Amino acid sequence: MMDGAAASGDFVQSLARGLAVIRAFDAEHAELTLSDVARRADMTRAAARRFLLTLESLGYVASDARVFRLTPRVLELGFSYLSSLSLPEIVQPHLEALSREVDESVSAAVLDGVDVVYVARVPTRRIMSVRITIGTRFPAYATSMGRVLLAGLGEGEADAALAASDLSPLTERTITEPAALRSELDRVRAQGWSLVDGELEPGLRSIAAPLHGRDGRVVAALNVSTSATRDSVEHVREAYLGPLLQTAAAIDAELRLV
Amino acid sequence: MMDGAAASGDFVQSLARGLAVIRAFDAEHAELTLSDVARRADMTRAAARRFLLTLESLGYVASDARVFRLTPRVLELGFSYLSSLSLPEIVQPHLEALSREVDESVSAAVLDGVDVVYVARVPTRRIMSVRITIGTRFPAYATSMGRVLLAGLGEGEADAALAASDLSPLTERTITEPAALRSELDRVRAQGWSLVDGELEPGLRSIAAPLHGRDGRVVAALNVSTSATRDSVEHVREAYLGPLLQTAAAIDAELRLV
């Protein structure tokens, strides 16, 4: 945070800390006491209390005896982004159709720095150890959608993104050598899709294709994910690549119209 | 905002104004200049600049020459709520199946004050004049999901919610008389579902059923919506009520397990 705004005195600390209070809540911490919030947002109880009372008076937090929880109004913040993006609305019906066709979970994601961020998803069964929702982030270098998105950047920007990534082995199979990743991105760029086998999480296989904006640049990625116990790598390619590429082409055609 | 927090000096104005800057962005205003933000969030350009720079240094805003836009990181704020709620994850596969069966858009919503707020949705075609996404709000009194949710409150709380609502005629058909609404809520409570015909928007018909938590209280509502040009009121009831109630019962069974 010690960038321009912070250094120049333009940084509004109260805003940063208030947002940290909102982020203190999650699936495992849906209801928090004042002390919980203070600890999780790394501030004093007095400060946490002022932020919670402010959020409560704005309608973003509700309290009940000693516990606080977020209200549905918080959705307005995240969805001011989603509603500004026509992408989720365009891809959603295509995701539904593709998921029906392949009977597997399908997702769409965009790149944000070195991460992929899910913007639309049709889950069929839970195969990841973590719950994936809209807004979930994963490191781009270890995921099929991430590789498609990095490949779409062009070499210079892709190299910069890899250099900024913490290339850690998430499983035994994760490619972490920059040179190996660069040649994998070259391959993905040339063939137009990416298949990742157990590099993000053991037993998780996924295949992704890029989505293009009107100017031909890669704006998002689409994937089908499955489990290694159900589908071999060969089956993933043979059964899912065709429907995936057809769906991507149908979405691209619509994205050219917006 | 002149409630406890504001009156006692505990209100953090900078947090409120920073959140207003985030909300200044929406579908029609995805990219804003500094002046746009200042005008839409009702603050000086100098203040808008400090908030935008702070949000940019936190990764919630990106800028490009003269324009600012939100980044996908903003989703983390809204989804700290959604991920704290197991409801969307539980209902989503049921919504998919119901939408497939009836070939219409289906949604789930919760009550927040006098509004319904969408928490899950499977759209099939666009029939509303406004785009509905997760986080979209409508006045509860004029919607099928709202009536199911208000009926679930019990009479005292439902009366209070009606008293707090701005009961305006959104179409020629909207019921706005408190006595008429109360008797409609009695009917909905007794029959266990609600059908609303063109009261929110002309030509929009929807039928909703309640979802119950482990303690038997109504926690959310589920609906099927369609257009008057496609389906008569009789067809909505005959074709959709059965699948709707079956889906609601299946979701209730799962909600009892969480």
XYZ file of C-alpha atoms in Angstrom:
516
model
C 0.000 0.000 0.000
C 3.041 2.296 0.059
C 2.416 3.507 -3.436
C 1.485 6.910 -4.804
C -1.650 7.484 -2.765
C -0.087 6.348 0.501
C 3.127 8.260 0.006
C 1.414 11.473 -1.053
C -0.926 11.622 1.924
C -3.930 10.974 -0.305
C -4.524 7.569 1.239
C -7.777 7.449 3.230
C -6.926 5.042 6.018
C -10.517 4.883 7.326
C -11.771 3.580 4.008
C -9.085 0.900 3.865
C -9.853 -0.209 7.400
C -13.621 -0.212 6.850
C -13.192 -2.465 3.807
C -10.978 -4.739 5.923
C -13.869 -5.049 8.392
C -16.186 -6.195 5.567
C -13.576 -8.718 4.401
C -13.237 -10.071 7.957
C -16.482 -11.985 7.317
C -16.462 -15.143 5.196
C -17.982 -18.620 4.952
C -16.262 -19.871 8.089
C -16.804 -16.556 9.902
C -20.323 -15.487 9.002
C -21.033 -14.170 12.508
C -18.347 -12.334 14.428
C -18.142 -10.636 17.806
C -16.506 -7.246 18.197
C -13.331 -8.972 19.427
C -13.343 -11.327 16.436
C -13.582 -8.420 14.026
C -10.842 -6.491 15.829
C -8.519 -9.494 15.635
C -9.316 -10.480 12.055
C -9.112 -6.910 10.705
C -6.050 -6.163 12.848
C -7.331 -3.120 14.726
C -8.346 -2.120 18.250
C -11.771 -3.024 19.598
C -12.631 0.674 19.744
C -11.808 1.107 16.061
C -13.651 -2.074 15.083
C -16.680 -0.825 17.001
C -16.748 2.499 15.135
C -16.482 0.781 11.746
C -19.153 -1.799 12.603
C -21.558 0.878 13.858
C -20.947 2.904 10.698
C -21.547 -0.133 8.474
C -24.649 -0.948 10.499
C -26.071 2.541 10.086
C -25.402 2.282 6.329
C -27.245 -1.062 6.237
C -24.242 -3.250 5.384
C -24.039 -4.967 8.784
C -26.693 -6.267 11.158
C -26.152 -7.105 14.814
C -27.925 -9.390 17.162
C -26.947 -9.333 20.799
C -23.167 -9.751 20.700
C -22.680 -10.871 17.102
C -22.402 -8.999 13.841
C -23.052 -10.306 10.332
C -23.110 -8.794 6.841
C -26.438 -8.000 5.174
C -27.435 -8.605 1.519
C -26.800 -4.907 0.853
C -23.087 -5.733 0.701
C -23.859 -7.408 -2.627
C -24.419 -3.954 -4.110
C -20.716 -3.248 -3.759
C -19.434 -6.312 -5.593
C -22.208 -6.162 -8.115
C -21.516 -2.606 -9.080
C -18.591 -4.328 -10.789
C -20.469 -7.313 -12.174
C -23.313 -5.200 -13.512
C -20.779 -2.939 -15.210
C -19.467 -5.975 -17.044
C -21.791 -7.330 -19.680
C -19.656 -10.487 -19.811
C -21.364 -12.523 -17.042
C -24.781 -11.828 -18.503
C -23.646 -12.884 -21.961
C -21.765 -16.005 -20.886
C -24.261 -17.362 -18.337
C -26.773 -18.989 -20.754
C -23.854 -20.489 -22.703
C -22.376 -21.866 -19.494
C -25.731 -23.442 -18.642
C -25.950 -25.101 -22.062
C -22.344 -26.332 -21.999
C -22.734 -27.715 -18.479
C -25.883 -29.549 -19.555
C -24.079 -30.982 -22.597
C -20.969 -32.218 -20.779
C -22.553 -32.770 -17.348
C -19.600 -31.131 -15.608
C -18.983 -27.809 -13.857
C -18.156 -24.942 -16.185
C -16.813 -21.504 -15.320
C -15.696 -18.196 -16.768
C -12.894 -16.071 -15.316
C -10.972 -12.887 -16.007
C -7.361 -12.045 -15.202
C -6.625 -9.639 -12.342
C -2.870 -9.193 -11.982
C -1.424 -12.668 -11.394
C -4.755 -14.282 -10.452
C -7.796 -15.577 -12.250
C -11.088 -14.333 -10.760
C -14.314 -16.273 -11.372
C -17.078 -14.102 -12.860
C -19.624 -16.797 -13.764
C -20.031 -20.437 -12.877
C -22.419 -23.377 -13.262
C -21.435 -26.038 -10.724
C -22.649 -29.607 -11.125
C -20.774 -31.293 -8.317
C -18.135 -30.261 -5.868
C -14.706 -31.535 -6.859
C -12.438 -28.843 -5.406
C -11.437 -28.859 -1.752
C -12.397 -25.185 -1.595
C -15.767 -23.752 -2.467
C -15.673 -21.760 -5.703
C -18.019 -18.793 -5.978
C -18.041 -15.707 -8.127
C -15.055 -13.684 -6.917
C -12.911 -16.719 -6.042
C -9.249 -16.237 -7.037
C -6.576 -18.763 -7.987
C -2.997 -18.191 -9.156
C -3.136 -17.939 -12.956
C 0.054 -19.939 -13.660
C -1.377 -23.191 -12.241
C -4.837 -23.136 -13.830
C -6.159 -23.811 -17.332
C -8.081 -20.516 -17.465
C -5.027 -18.660 -16.148
C -2.765 -20.090 -18.858
C -5.222 -19.169 -21.579
C -5.436 -15.638 -20.145
C -1.659 -15.282 -19.715
C -1.099 -16.598 -23.237
C -3.544 -13.967 -24.480
C -1.423 -11.163 -23.005
C 1.385 -11.543 -25.485
C 4.888 -12.561 -24.454
C 6.086 -9.348 -22.806
C 3.143 -8.937 -20.459
C 2.947 -12.691 -19.818
C 6.611 -12.734 -18.787
C 5.978 -9.805 -16.456
C 3.005 -11.609 -14.895
C 5.068 -14.774 -14.378
C 7.865 -12.702 -12.845
C 5.359 -11.154 -10.413
C 3.873 -14.568 -9.509
C 4.886 -16.585 -6.493
C 5.545 -19.793 -8.450
C 5.072 -22.354 -5.696
C 4.393 -26.074 -6.219
C 0.732 -26.380 -5.231
C 0.857 -30.108 -5.988
C 3.600 -32.517 -7.080
C 2.680 -31.769 -10.664
C 2.714 -27.945 -10.657
C 5.043 -26.443 -13.251
C 7.048 -23.765 -11.410
C 10.046 -23.261 -13.715
C 9.591 -19.936 -15.560
C 11.150 -21.367 -18.732
C 8.838 -24.386 -18.678
C 5.826 -22.154 -18.052
C 6.817 -19.855 -20.908
C 7.018 -22.766 -23.328
C 3.673 -24.070 -22.038
C 2.148 -20.622 -22.687
C 3.605 -20.697 -26.220
C 1.942 -24.046 -26.770
C -1.402 -22.780 -25.363
C -1.185 -19.678 -27.569
C -0.534 -21.807 -30.656
C -3.189 -24.466 -30.050
C -5.853 -22.120 -28.659
C -6.677 -24.029 -25.478
C -5.087 -25.301 -22.256
C -5.427 -28.557 -20.357
C -4.139 -28.638 -16.767
C -3.909 -31.956 -14.955
C -3.672 -31.773 -11.168
C -1.393 -28.740 -10.923
C -3.735 -26.613 -8.782
C -5.104 -29.468 -6.690
C -4.472 -33.216 -6.911
C -7.098 -35.017 -8.970
C -8.521 -31.901 -10.578
C -8.445 -31.732 -14.374
C -9.647 -28.805 -16.409
C -9.618 -27.622 -19.981
C -9.981 -23.959 -20.959
C -10.433 -21.817 -24.047
C -10.120 -18.041 -24.499
C -12.986 -15.592 -25.100
C -12.267 -12.597 -27.311
C -13.542 -9.011 -27.330
C -14.472 -7.098 -30.427
C -10.848 -6.081 -31.032
C -9.746 -9.735 -30.973
C -7.975 -9.523 -27.615
C -8.509 -12.233 -25.014
C -10.919 -10.789 -22.423
C -11.869 -13.890 -20.416
C -11.557 -17.662 -20.317
C -14.053 -20.500 -20.196
C -13.381 -23.948 -18.731
C -14.784 -27.379 -18.008
C -13.428 -29.022 -14.866
C -13.662 -32.629 -13.783
C -12.041 -35.100 -11.455
C -9.255 -37.519 -12.338
C -11.182 -40.378 -10.765
C -13.983 -39.839 -13.286
C -12.256 -38.781 -16.500
C -8.860 -39.596 -17.996
C -6.831 -36.829 -19.616
C -7.645 -38.365 -23.005
C -11.366 -38.343 -22.210
C -11.219 -34.699 -21.096
C -9.678 -33.742 -24.420
C -11.859 -35.954 -26.591
C -15.189 -35.372 -24.891
C -14.935 -31.746 -23.740
C -12.650 -29.859 -26.129
C -15.157 -29.808 -29.001
C -18.131 -28.506 -26.978
C -15.800 -26.061 -25.168
C -14.455 -24.540 -28.398
C -17.930 -24.408 -29.953
C -19.282 -22.605 -26.890
C -16.343 -20.183 -26.892
C -16.979 -19.406 -30.568
C -20.687 -18.783 -29.891
C -19.826 -16.421 -27.021
C -17.196 -14.628 -29.133
C -19.844 -14.013 -31.790
C -22.062 -12.333 -29.184
C -19.206 -10.375 -27.633
C -18.509 -8.852 -31.056
C -22.003 -7.339 -30.951
C -21.709 -5.517 -27.607
C -27.878 8.090 8.793
C -28.846 10.189 11.804
C -29.098 7.134 13.993
C -27.027 5.978 16.935
C -23.669 5.884 15.207
C -24.091 9.252 13.534
C -25.454 10.962 16.608
C -22.809 9.583 18.946
C -19.868 10.640 16.809
C -19.022 7.023 16.025
C -19.930 7.449 12.369
C -16.874 7.172 10.100
C -17.732 9.569 7.300
C -14.746 8.547 5.162
C -15.939 4.961 5.020
C -19.457 6.006 3.993
C -18.088 8.266 1.269
C -15.648 5.659 -0.009
C -18.462 3.121 -0.362
C -20.502 5.765 -2.204
C -17.614 6.064 -4.689
C -17.759 2.288 -5.328
C -21.525 2.481 -5.815
C -21.114 5.360 -8.297
C -20.161 2.703 -10.880
C -22.844 0.556 -12.502
C -23.848 -1.002 -15.815
C -24.533 2.332 -17.474
C -21.517 3.959 -15.812
C -18.749 1.372 -15.993
C -16.074 3.989 -16.713
C -16.152 7.330 -14.976
C -13.972 10.411 -14.969
C -13.029 12.158 -11.742
C -15.778 14.719 -12.369
C -18.336 11.974 -13.002
C -17.482 10.291 -9.704
C -17.595 13.575 -7.808
C -21.038 14.343 -9.222
C -22.487 10.857 -8.791
C -21.144 10.385 -5.249
C -22.024 13.968 -4.326
C -18.613 15.189 -3.196
C -15.887 17.592 -4.324
C -13.401 16.575 -7.018
C -10.615 16.738 -4.435
C -12.453 14.296 -2.171
C -13.362 12.000 -5.071
C -9.706 11.982 -6.111
C -8.501 10.912 -2.646
C -11.062 8.082 -2.466
C -10.305 6.892 -6.014
C -6.536 6.900 -5.357
C -7.091 4.977 -2.131
C -9.303 2.413 -3.863
C -6.733 2.170 -6.659
C -3.885 1.520 -4.224
C -6.030 -1.176 -2.560
C -6.646 -2.771 -5.976
C -10.400 -2.066 -6.157
C -10.159 0.557 -8.912
C -8.044 0.779 -12.056
C -7.444 3.922 -14.067
C -6.548 4.495 -17.644
C -5.733 8.005 -18.742
C -8.719 10.024 -17.525
C -11.159 7.231 -16.698
C -11.589 5.004 -13.677
C -13.289 1.613 -13.476
C -13.800 -1.025 -10.789
C -11.628 -4.173 -10.799
C -12.735 -7.774 -10.130
C -11.330 -7.424 -6.601
C -14.522 -5.540 -5.689
C -16.277 -8.908 -5.924
C -14.478 -9.932 -2.725
C -16.598 -7.434 -0.812
C -19.991 -8.656 -2.009
C -18.936 -12.242 -1.844
C -17.797 -12.058 1.730
C -21.561 -12.009 2.240
C -22.520 -14.629 -0.333
C -19.820 -17.028 0.821
C -21.003 -16.603 4.406
C -24.411 -17.786 3.287
C -24.627 -21.442 2.410
C -28.004 -20.785 0.767
C -26.833 -19.845 -2.763
C -24.595 -22.913 -2.922
C -27.441 -25.166 -1.835
C -30.104 -23.669 -4.075
C -28.054 -23.255 -7.266
C -28.200 -26.879 -8.540
C -31.936 -26.971 -7.738
C -32.453 -23.733 -9.645
C -30.621 -25.234 -12.632
C -32.822 -28.326 -12.582
C -36.061 -26.348 -12.157
C -35.133 -23.953 -14.949
C -34.405 -26.918 -17.220
C -37.759 -28.493 -16.352
C -39.926 -25.414 -16.878
C -37.693 -23.659 -19.449
C -38.149 -20.323 -17.691
C -35.961 -18.079 -15.532
C -35.855 -19.068 -11.867
C -34.474 -17.099 -8.933
C -33.977 -17.132 -5.191
C -34.150 -14.049 -2.988
C -33.988 -13.036 0.655
C -35.750 -10.182 2.442
C -33.715 -7.120 3.447
C -35.955 -4.583 5.155
C -38.732 -3.800 2.685
C -36.910 -5.183 -0.367
C -36.229 -8.578 -1.857
C -32.578 -9.107 -2.823
C -31.642 -11.744 -5.423
C -29.042 -14.223 -4.133
C -29.154 -16.813 -6.931
C -30.590 -16.858 -10.430
C -30.732 -18.961 -13.574
C -31.912 -16.744 -16.433
C -33.244 -18.279 -19.628
C -34.392 -15.183 -21.437
C -34.692 -11.536 -20.615
C -38.253 -10.540 -19.822
C -37.735 -7.677 -17.360
C -36.969 -4.156 -18.558
C -34.109 -4.040 -16.029
C -31.262 -6.484 -15.874
C -31.512 -8.758 -12.841
C -28.246 -9.908 -11.265
C -27.350 -11.216 -7.848
C -27.801 -8.220 -5.545
C -30.708 -6.713 -7.523
C -33.442 -5.323 -5.231
C -37.174 -4.895 -5.788
C -39.872 -3.684 -3.381
C -41.187 -6.771 -1.586
C -44.877 -5.779 -1.606
C -45.138 -5.923 -5.415
C -43.301 -9.207 -6.083
C -44.196 -12.872 -5.651
C -41.006 -13.630 -3.702
C -41.551 -10.544 -1.547
C -45.095 -11.596 -0.631
C -43.945 -15.072 0.310
C -41.186 -13.550 2.460
C -43.486 -10.963 4.071
C -46.088 -13.658 4.766
C -43.331 -15.678 6.451
C -42.649 -12.894 8.931
C -45.882 -13.305 10.817
C -48.525 -10.598 10.956
C -46.861 -8.141 13.303
C -43.576 -7.895 11.449
C -45.318 -8.016 8.066
C -47.524 -5.072 9.056
C -44.435 -3.153 10.172
C -42.726 -3.883 6.829
C -45.797 -2.711 4.891
C -45.946 0.428 7.016
C -42.298 1.134 6.205
C -42.819 0.539 2.467
C -43.444 3.240 -0.072
C -46.555 1.600 -1.551
C -46.558 3.169 -4.997
C -48.417 1.826 -8.047
C -45.583 0.452 -10.196
C -48.117 -0.595 -12.816
C -51.893 -0.232 -13.214
C -52.290 -3.534 -11.424
C -50.122 -2.960 -8.325
C -51.983 -3.478 -5.055
C -51.140 -0.459 -2.878
C -53.918 -0.512 -0.273
C -52.443 -1.769 3.042
C -55.672 -3.628 3.888
C -55.728 -5.357 0.483
C -52.054 -6.283 0.809
C -52.609 -7.670 4.303
C -55.415 -9.903 3.087
C -53.257 -11.000 0.116
C -50.476 -11.913 2.587
C -53.006 -13.922 4.636
C -53.946 -15.803 1.494
C -50.288 -16.423 0.576
C -49.546 -17.616 4.124
C -52.491 -20.026 3.995
C -51.895 -21.457 0.517
C -48.089 -21.548 0.735
C -47.292 -19.754 -2.503
C -47.822 -16.422 -4.297
C -48.674 -15.550 -7.879
C -48.161 -11.942 -8.991
C -49.476 -10.827 -12.353
C -47.962 -7.636 -13.744
C -47.770 -5.676 -10.483
C -44.008 -5.013 -10.624
C -43.809 -4.544 -14.374
C -46.494 -4.873 -17.064
C -46.503 -8.286 -18.692
C -44.369 -9.971 -16.042
C -45.885 -12.961 -14.245
C -44.190 -14.871 -11.479
C -45.009 -17.548 -8.970
C -43.041 -18.017 -5.737
C -42.765 -20.453 -2.851
C -41.019 -20.098 0.521
C -37.812 -21.877 1.602
C -37.516 -22.819 5.268
C -34.588 -23.071 7.659
C -34.093 -25.819 10.193
C -36.345 -24.049 12.706
C -39.195 -23.878 10.192
C -38.937 -20.153 9.614
C -39.051 -18.757 6.072
C -35.456 -17.856 5.143
C -35.718 -17.255 1.406
C -38.058 -17.529 -1.568
C -37.850 -19.265 -4.912
C -39.703 -18.190 -8.054
C -40.385 -18.909 -11.702
C -40.995 -15.845 -13.838
C -42.449 -15.621 -17.291
C -44.068 -13.170 -19.660
C -47.775 -12.601 -20.114
C -47.394 -12.866 -23.871
C -46.148 -16.433 -23.472
C -48.079 -17.873 -20.533
C -51.581 -17.208 -19.184
C -52.096 -16.929 -15.431
C -53.776 -20.360 -15.527
C -50.823 -21.875 -17.349
C -48.373 -20.366 -14.818
C -50.267 -21.999 -11.968
C -50.904 -25.314 -13.700
C -47.518 -25.795 -15.314
C -45.154 -24.227 -12.796
C -46.675 -24.549 -9.314
C -46.044 -28.303 -9.038
C -42.358 -28.221 -10.072
C -41.865 -25.076 -7.943
C -43.273 -26.656 -4.772
C -41.369 -29.901 -5.389
C -38.124 -27.980 -5.805
C -38.823 -25.937 -2.673
C -39.425 -29.133 -0.702
C -36.159 -30.645 -1.980
C -34.237 -27.509 -0.975
C -35.950 -27.423 2.434
C -34.811 -31.006 3.029
C -31.214 -29.973 2.369
C -31.475 -26.790 4.435
C -32.520 -28.912 7.397
C -29.136 -30.628 7.183
C -26.941 -27.521 7.321
